[in-house]
Amino acid sequence: MKRRSLAAYTTPKKEIARPVYLAVSALVALALFAAWSALAYGGFVRRDFLPTPYDVILAGIEGVRDGSLLINTAYSVAEILTGFVLASVVAVPLGILMGSFKIIEAAIEPVTNFVRYLPVSALIPLLILWVGIGVEEKIAVILIGTLFQQIILVADVSRAVPSDLLDVSYTLGAGRRAVVTQVLIPATLPGVFDTLRVTLGWAWTYLVVAELVAANKGLGYFILSSMRGLFTDRIFLGIMTIGLLGLITDQLFKFLRARLLPWAANP
């Protein structure tokens, strides 16, 4: 009986009960928190380098009270949403077209493959010269960093749609437009949602890099200014705020995928 119970949790791709899933997640989070607390409170690491959880909580309260945390968070969220939405609006249709029509692939893929290998951080000095260090530069960094990656990933999703699915639609009398709009695009949507969910994490990385290099607002600037004063509690606060925002958006994408695409299996 015990061996059978263990096999239920070690079989590849086998679902487990939701309470078990949540319990394992909570235990891992608690274990990490306990390790952090042990190192910080036990004196194994100086508080100048590793603040205690209590220090970070106090820094958060102070950041909310003086407005620095909320203002910088609002700036970063606005910048990342703007850049990410602009990139996605362009990348999703282009990616579907590129993965479905060879003539579009021939036109777009060479340029896309060239640009997507360029390190975005190397383009920041040029973007500063072109648009300054304001919000526009951060949006441009996110746009360039995510747009071309999204195009390639969405194109791969579109290529993975079985040709048999389209052939059956033609056999049943569907026209070319109906096949594209009612078969091809719906078949790509689960993969598109997964692509957007993954690339949003990359967008946060690009944003923080841009704010660390040149900014006067945002969570990257918040972390950098804290580093200059050796306020490690505020550095941890900024990092954890980004992680929390990322977790929220990740769960939001999973929720929207489940609600809007009920026919697709959850990842």
mmCIF file of C-alpha atoms in Angstrom:
data_model
loop_
_atom_site.group_PDB
_atom_site.id
_atom_site.type_symbol
_atom_site.label_atom_id
_atom_site.label_comp_id
_atom_site.label_asym_id
_atom_site.label_seq_id
_atom_site.Cartn_x
_atom_site.Cartn_y
_atom_site.Cartn_z
ATOM 1 C CA MET A 1 0.000 0.000 0.000
ATOM 2 C CA LYS A 2 2.813 2.380 0.886
ATOM 3 C CA ARG A 3 4.690 1.502 -2.317
ATOM 4 C CA ARG A 4 1.543 2.128 -4.371
ATOM 5 C CA SER A 5 1.057 5.494 -2.666
ATOM 6 C CA LEU A 6 4.656 6.506 -3.419
ATOM 7 C CA ALA A 7 4.285 5.442 -7.052
ATOM 8 C CA ALA A 8 1.350 7.831 -7.432
ATOM 9 C CA TYR A 9 3.704 10.760 -6.777
ATOM 10 C CA THR A 10 6.675 9.524 -8.843
ATOM 11 C CA THR A 11 4.890 8.551 -12.058
ATOM 12 C CA PRO A 12 5.688 11.005 -14.884
ATOM 13 C CA LYS A 13 2.825 13.309 -15.945
ATOM 14 C CA LYS A 14 0.439 11.861 -13.366
ATOM 15 C CA GLU A 15 -1.836 14.355 -11.587
ATOM 16 C CA ILE A 16 -1.734 14.642 -7.801
ATOM 17 C CA ALA A 17 -4.381 15.873 -5.397
ATOM 18 C CA ARG A 18 -4.635 19.652 -5.121
ATOM 19 C CA PRO A 19 -4.149 19.663 -1.304
ATOM 20 C CA VAL A 20 -0.939 17.659 -1.727
ATOM 21 C CA TYR A 21 0.290 20.073 -4.390
ATOM 22 C CA LEU A 22 -0.374 23.101 -2.184
ATOM 23 C CA ALA A 23 1.149 21.410 0.864
ATOM 24 C CA VAL A 24 4.415 20.631 -0.962
ATOM 25 C CA SER A 25 4.611 24.204 -2.280
ATOM 26 C CA ALA A 26 4.012 25.624 1.185
ATOM 27 C CA LEU A 27 6.600 23.316 2.784
ATOM 28 C CA VAL A 28 9.300 24.339 0.300
ATOM 29 C CA ALA A 29 8.516 28.035 0.855
ATOM 30 C CA LEU A 30 8.649 27.542 4.631
ATOM 31 C CA ALA A 31 11.938 25.659 4.347
ATOM 32 C CA LEU A 32 13.511 28.531 2.388
ATOM 33 C CA PHE A 33 12.169 31.059 4.900
ATOM 34 C CA ALA A 34 13.519 28.958 7.778
ATOM 35 C CA ALA A 35 16.964 28.774 6.149
ATOM 36 C CA TRP A 36 16.988 32.545 5.638
ATOM 37 C CA SER A 37 15.931 33.124 9.251
ATOM 38 C CA ALA A 38 18.537 30.698 10.581
ATOM 39 C CA LEU A 39 21.356 32.371 8.674
ATOM 40 C CA ALA A 40 20.238 35.909 9.566
ATOM 41 C CA TYR A 41 19.193 35.478 13.203
ATOM 42 C CA GLY A 42 21.885 32.900 13.961
ATOM 43 C CA GLY A 43 24.642 35.358 13.146
ATOM 44 C CA PHE A 44 26.135 33.178 10.408
ATOM 45 C CA VAL A 45 25.995 36.155 8.013
ATOM 46 C CA ARG A 46 26.397 39.791 8.993
ATOM 47 C CA ARG A 47 23.194 41.836 8.850
ATOM 48 C CA ASP A 48 24.982 44.268 6.533
ATOM 49 C CA PHE A 49 24.925 41.504 3.924
ATOM 50 C CA LEU A 50 21.842 39.490 4.887
ATOM 51 C CA PRO A 51 19.014 41.343 6.653
ATOM 52 C CA THR A 52 16.553 39.537 8.857
ATOM 53 C CA PRO A 53 12.949 39.050 7.728
ATOM 54 C CA TYR A 54 11.921 41.559 10.393
ATOM 55 C CA ASP A 55 14.298 44.162 8.916
ATOM 56 C CA VAL A 56 12.756 43.681 5.478
ATOM 57 C CA ILE A 57 9.235 44.006 6.896
ATOM 58 C CA LEU A 58 10.192 47.240 8.640
ATOM 59 C CA ALA A 59 11.746 48.522 5.399
ATOM 60 C CA GLY A 60 8.508 47.686 3.600
ATOM 61 C CA ILE A 61 6.413 49.562 6.155
ATOM 62 C CA GLU A 62 8.732 52.555 5.884
ATOM 63 C CA GLY A 63 8.666 52.372 2.084
ATOM 64 C CA VAL A 64 4.870 52.435 2.085
ATOM 65 C CA ARG A 65 4.785 55.223 4.660
ATOM 66 C CA ASP A 66 7.158 57.561 2.789
ATOM 67 C CA GLY A 67 5.767 56.537 -0.597
ATOM 68 C CA SER A 68 9.105 55.460 -2.098
ATOM 69 C CA LEU A 69 8.104 51.812 -2.535
ATOM 70 C CA LEU A 70 4.662 52.541 -3.965
ATOM 71 C CA ILE A 71 5.841 55.265 -6.346
ATOM 72 C CA ASN A 72 8.735 53.239 -7.737
ATOM 73 C CA THR A 73 6.553 50.133 -8.041
ATOM 74 C CA ALA A 74 3.893 52.100 -9.921
ATOM 75 C CA TYR A 75 6.507 53.437 -12.358
ATOM 76 C CA SER A 76 7.927 49.987 -13.048
ATOM 77 C CA VAL A 77 4.505 48.375 -13.483
ATOM 78 C CA ALA A 78 3.400 51.112 -15.900
ATOM 79 C CA GLU A 79 6.603 50.792 -17.927
ATOM 80 C CA ILE A 80 6.531 47.024 -18.143
ATOM 81 C CA LEU A 81 2.843 46.818 -19.031
ATOM 82 C CA THR A 82 3.232 49.400 -21.779
ATOM 83 C CA GLY A 83 6.315 47.788 -23.317
ATOM 84 C CA PHE A 84 4.999 44.251 -22.959
ATOM 85 C CA VAL A 85 1.567 45.009 -24.412
ATOM 86 C CA LEU A 86 3.073 46.865 -27.386
ATOM 87 C CA ALA A 87 5.452 43.959 -28.067
ATOM 88 C CA SER A 88 2.696 41.348 -27.734
ATOM 89 C CA VAL A 89 0.245 43.183 -29.996
ATOM 90 C CA VAL A 90 2.843 43.103 -32.769
ATOM 91 C CA ALA A 91 4.506 39.749 -32.036
ATOM 92 C CA VAL A 92 1.459 37.491 -31.722
ATOM 93 C CA PRO A 93 -0.060 38.093 -35.191
ATOM 94 C CA LEU A 94 3.372 38.197 -36.842
ATOM 95 C CA GLY A 95 4.370 34.966 -35.117
ATOM 96 C CA ILE A 96 1.201 33.169 -36.191
ATOM 97 C CA LEU A 97 1.662 34.356 -39.762
ATOM 98 C CA MET A 98 5.344 33.400 -39.780
ATOM 99 C CA GLY A 99 4.635 29.917 -38.489
ATOM 100 C CA SER A 100 1.794 29.335 -40.931
ATOM 101 C CA PHE A 101 2.877 30.925 -44.223
ATOM 102 C CA LYS A 102 6.309 30.237 -45.695
ATOM 103 C CA ILE A 103 6.360 33.502 -47.624
ATOM 104 C CA ILE A 104 5.969 35.443 -44.365
ATOM 105 C CA GLU A 105 8.622 33.274 -42.724
ATOM 106 C CA ALA A 106 11.063 34.056 -45.547
ATOM 107 C CA ALA A 107 10.466 37.776 -45.085
ATOM 108 C CA ILE A 108 10.593 37.989 -41.280
ATOM 109 C CA GLU A 109 12.698 35.156 -39.886
ATOM 110 C CA PRO A 110 16.199 36.330 -40.960
ATOM 111 C CA VAL A 111 15.771 39.783 -39.425
ATOM 112 C CA THR A 112 14.092 38.357 -36.328
ATOM 113 C CA ASN A 113 16.844 35.809 -35.741
ATOM 114 C CA PHE A 114 19.504 38.490 -36.152
ATOM 115 C CA VAL A 115 17.939 40.967 -33.723
ATOM 116 C CA ARG A 116 16.964 38.437 -31.062
ATOM 117 C CA TYR A 117 20.623 37.479 -30.543
ATOM 118 C CA LEU A 118 21.643 41.069 -29.880
ATOM 119 C CA PRO A 119 22.128 41.664 -26.126
ATOM 120 C CA VAL A 120 19.529 44.215 -25.105
ATOM 121 C CA SER A 121 21.844 45.638 -22.452
ATOM 122 C CA ALA A 122 24.301 46.618 -25.228
ATOM 123 C CA LEU A 123 21.573 48.684 -26.883
ATOM 124 C CA ILE A 124 20.824 50.736 -23.760
ATOM 125 C CA PRO A 125 23.547 53.388 -24.392
ATOM 126 C CA LEU A 126 22.222 53.866 -27.928
ATOM 127 C CA LEU A 127 18.634 54.116 -26.708
ATOM 128 C CA ILE A 128 19.702 56.696 -24.114
ATOM 129 C CA LEU A 129 21.218 58.784 -26.925
ATOM 130 C CA TRP A 130 18.062 58.454 -28.995
ATOM 131 C CA VAL A 131 15.276 58.892 -26.426
ATOM 132 C CA GLY A 132 16.996 59.915 -23.160
ATOM 133 C CA ILE A 133 16.683 58.268 -19.759
ATOM 134 C CA GLY A 134 12.949 58.766 -19.337
ATOM 135 C CA VAL A 135 10.085 56.307 -19.510
ATOM 136 C CA GLU A 136 10.452 55.968 -23.281
ATOM 137 C CA GLU A 137 13.875 54.343 -22.961
ATOM 138 C CA LYS A 138 12.612 51.688 -20.528
ATOM 139 C CA ILE A 139 9.640 50.926 -22.767
ATOM 140 C CA ALA A 140 11.946 50.650 -25.783
ATOM 141 C CA VAL A 141 14.226 48.202 -23.929
ATOM 142 C CA ILE A 142 11.261 45.986 -22.997
ATOM 143 C CA LEU A 143 9.805 46.238 -26.505
ATOM 144 C CA ILE A 144 13.036 45.233 -28.248
ATOM 145 C CA GLY A 145 13.903 42.591 -25.674
ATOM 146 C CA THR A 146 10.578 40.747 -25.837
ATOM 147 C CA LEU A 147 9.217 41.432 -29.338
ATOM 148 C CA PHE A 148 11.595 39.278 -31.366
ATOM 149 C CA GLN A 149 11.687 36.470 -28.798
ATOM 150 C CA GLN A 150 7.900 36.368 -28.826
ATOM 151 C CA ILE A 151 7.752 36.241 -32.621
ATOM 152 C CA ILE A 152 9.977 33.147 -32.735
ATOM 153 C CA LEU A 153 8.150 31.377 -29.897
ATOM 154 C CA VAL A 154 4.680 32.113 -31.279
ATOM 155 C CA ALA A 155 5.830 30.992 -34.738
ATOM 156 C CA ASP A 156 6.941 27.664 -33.234
ATOM 157 C CA VAL A 157 3.530 27.308 -31.614
ATOM 158 C CA SER A 158 1.835 27.967 -34.945
ATOM 159 C CA ARG A 159 4.069 25.439 -36.743
ATOM 160 C CA ALA A 160 3.143 22.801 -34.166
ATOM 161 C CA VAL A 161 -0.555 22.916 -35.144
ATOM 162 C CA PRO A 162 -1.147 19.575 -36.936
ATOM 163 C CA SER A 163 -1.676 19.877 -40.685
ATOM 164 C CA ASP A 164 -4.279 17.119 -40.398
ATOM 165 C CA LEU A 165 -6.440 19.515 -38.389
ATOM 166 C CA LEU A 166 -6.436 21.996 -41.257
ATOM 167 C CA ASP A 167 -6.922 19.291 -43.900
ATOM 168 C CA VAL A 168 -9.981 17.949 -42.094
ATOM 169 C CA SER A 169 -11.436 21.463 -42.004
ATOM 170 C CA TYR A 170 -10.931 21.862 -45.760
ATOM 171 C CA THR A 171 -12.485 18.432 -46.322
ATOM 172 C CA LEU A 172 -15.560 19.485 -44.344
ATOM 173 C CA GLY A 173 -16.016 22.481 -46.618
ATOM 174 C CA ALA A 174 -14.346 25.290 -44.678
ATOM 175 C CA GLY A 175 -12.783 28.093 -46.693
ATOM 176 C CA ARG A 176 -9.280 29.443 -46.252
ATOM 177 C CA ARG A 177 -10.394 32.372 -44.098
ATOM 178 C CA ALA A 178 -12.535 30.139 -41.878
ATOM 179 C CA VAL A 179 -9.673 27.689 -41.419
ATOM 180 C CA VAL A 180 -7.345 30.486 -40.324
ATOM 181 C CA THR A 181 -9.771 32.311 -38.025
ATOM 182 C CA GLN A 182 -11.759 29.386 -36.623
ATOM 183 C CA VAL A 183 -9.227 26.549 -36.578
ATOM 184 C CA LEU A 184 -5.629 27.765 -36.790
ATOM 185 C CA ILE A 185 -5.811 30.758 -34.446
ATOM 186 C CA PRO A 186 -7.832 28.975 -31.702
ATOM 187 C CA ALA A 187 -5.395 26.045 -31.899
ATOM 188 C CA THR A 188 -2.456 28.396 -31.241
ATOM 189 C CA LEU A 189 -4.004 30.290 -28.328
ATOM 190 C CA PRO A 190 -2.920 27.923 -25.502
ATOM 191 C CA GLY A 191 0.674 28.093 -26.688
ATOM 192 C CA VAL A 192 0.431 31.855 -27.163
ATOM 193 C CA PHE A 193 -0.712 32.272 -23.544
ATOM 194 C CA ASP A 194 2.214 30.148 -22.362
ATOM 195 C CA THR A 195 4.610 32.234 -24.465
ATOM 196 C CA LEU A 196 3.287 35.497 -23.030
ATOM 197 C CA ARG A 197 3.538 34.095 -19.523
ATOM 198 C CA VAL A 198 7.202 33.145 -20.006
ATOM 199 C CA THR A 199 8.291 36.298 -21.813
ATOM 200 C CA LEU A 200 6.733 38.549 -19.186
ATOM 201 C CA GLY A 201 9.402 37.225 -16.809
ATOM 202 C CA TRP A 202 12.068 38.207 -19.327
ATOM 203 C CA ALA A 203 10.493 41.651 -19.607
ATOM 204 C CA TRP A 204 11.007 42.213 -15.860
ATOM 205 C CA THR A 205 14.693 41.352 -16.291
ATOM 206 C CA TYR A 206 15.114 43.825 -19.145
ATOM 207 C CA LEU A 207 13.308 46.534 -17.188
ATOM 208 C CA VAL A 208 15.470 46.162 -14.081
ATOM 209 C CA VAL A 209 18.649 46.171 -16.196
ATOM 210 C CA ALA A 210 17.530 49.386 -17.895
ATOM 211 C CA GLU A 211 16.650 51.002 -14.569
ATOM 212 C CA LEU A 212 19.956 49.990 -13.022
ATOM 213 C CA VAL A 213 21.864 51.654 -15.857
ATOM 214 C CA ALA A 214 19.924 54.905 -16.162
ATOM 215 C CA ALA A 215 16.775 55.878 -14.279
ATOM 216 C CA ASN A 216 15.439 58.181 -11.609
ATOM 217 C CA LYS A 217 12.320 56.136 -10.846
ATOM 218 C CA GLY A 218 11.386 52.465 -10.705
ATOM 219 C CA LEU A 219 12.236 49.367 -8.687
ATOM 220 C CA GLY A 220 15.635 49.015 -10.362
ATOM 221 C CA TYR A 221 16.469 52.557 -9.310
ATOM 222 C CA PHE A 222 15.091 51.782 -5.823
ATOM 223 C CA ILE A 223 17.489 48.817 -5.543
ATOM 224 C CA LEU A 224 20.455 50.756 -6.933
ATOM 225 C CA SER A 225 19.962 53.736 -4.615
ATOM 226 C CA SER A 226 19.655 51.344 -1.665
ATOM 227 C CA MET A 227 22.916 49.650 -2.671
ATOM 228 C CA ARG A 228 24.741 52.982 -2.607
ATOM 229 C CA GLY A 229 23.758 53.430 1.024
ATOM 230 C CA LEU A 230 24.316 49.742 1.869
ATOM 231 C CA PHE A 231 20.648 49.374 2.851
ATOM 232 C CA THR A 232 20.429 45.651 2.226
ATOM 233 C CA ASP A 233 16.984 45.483 3.793
ATOM 234 C CA ARG A 234 15.687 47.846 1.087
ATOM 235 C CA ILE A 235 17.553 45.871 -1.580
ATOM 236 C CA PHE A 236 15.823 42.697 -0.416
ATOM 237 C CA LEU A 237 12.535 44.578 -0.329
ATOM 238 C CA GLY A 238 12.915 45.684 -3.947
ATOM 239 C CA ILE A 239 13.892 42.197 -5.100
ATOM 240 C CA MET A 240 11.016 40.557 -3.235
ATOM 241 C CA THR A 241 8.562 43.128 -4.605
ATOM 242 C CA ILE A 242 9.602 42.232 -8.154
ATOM 243 C CA GLY A 243 9.277 38.532 -7.329
ATOM 244 C CA LEU A 244 5.827 39.062 -5.837
ATOM 245 C CA LEU A 245 4.638 41.064 -8.845
ATOM 246 C CA GLY A 246 5.990 38.353 -11.134
ATOM 247 C CA LEU A 247 4.190 35.654 -9.144
ATOM 248 C CA ILE A 248 0.918 37.605 -9.300
ATOM 249 C CA THR A 249 1.126 38.107 -13.068
ATOM 250 C CA ASP A 250 2.115 34.459 -13.570
ATOM 251 C CA GLN A 251 -0.925 33.265 -11.649
ATOM 252 C CA LEU A 252 -3.094 35.756 -13.542
ATOM 253 C CA PHE A 253 -1.982 34.274 -16.871
ATOM 254 C CA LYS A 254 -2.715 30.759 -15.590
ATOM 255 C CA PHE A 255 -6.161 31.867 -14.407
ATOM 256 C CA LEU A 256 -6.997 33.588 -17.709
ATOM 257 C CA ARG A 257 -5.788 30.568 -19.669
ATOM 258 C CA ALA A 258 -8.028 28.245 -17.680
ATOM 259 C CA ARG A 259 -11.060 30.550 -17.966
ATOM 260 C CA LEU A 260 -10.698 31.643 -21.589
ATOM 261 C CA LEU A 261 -9.391 28.354 -23.013
ATOM 262 C CA PRO A 262 -11.242 25.628 -21.120
ATOM 263 C CA TRP A 263 -10.633 23.091 -23.903
ATOM 264 C CA ALA A 264 -6.854 23.306 -23.473
ATOM 265 C CA ALA A 265 -5.085 21.184 -20.870
ATOM 266 C CA ASN A 266 -3.500 23.198 -18.074
ATOM 267 C CA PRO A 267 0.343 23.343 -18.186
#
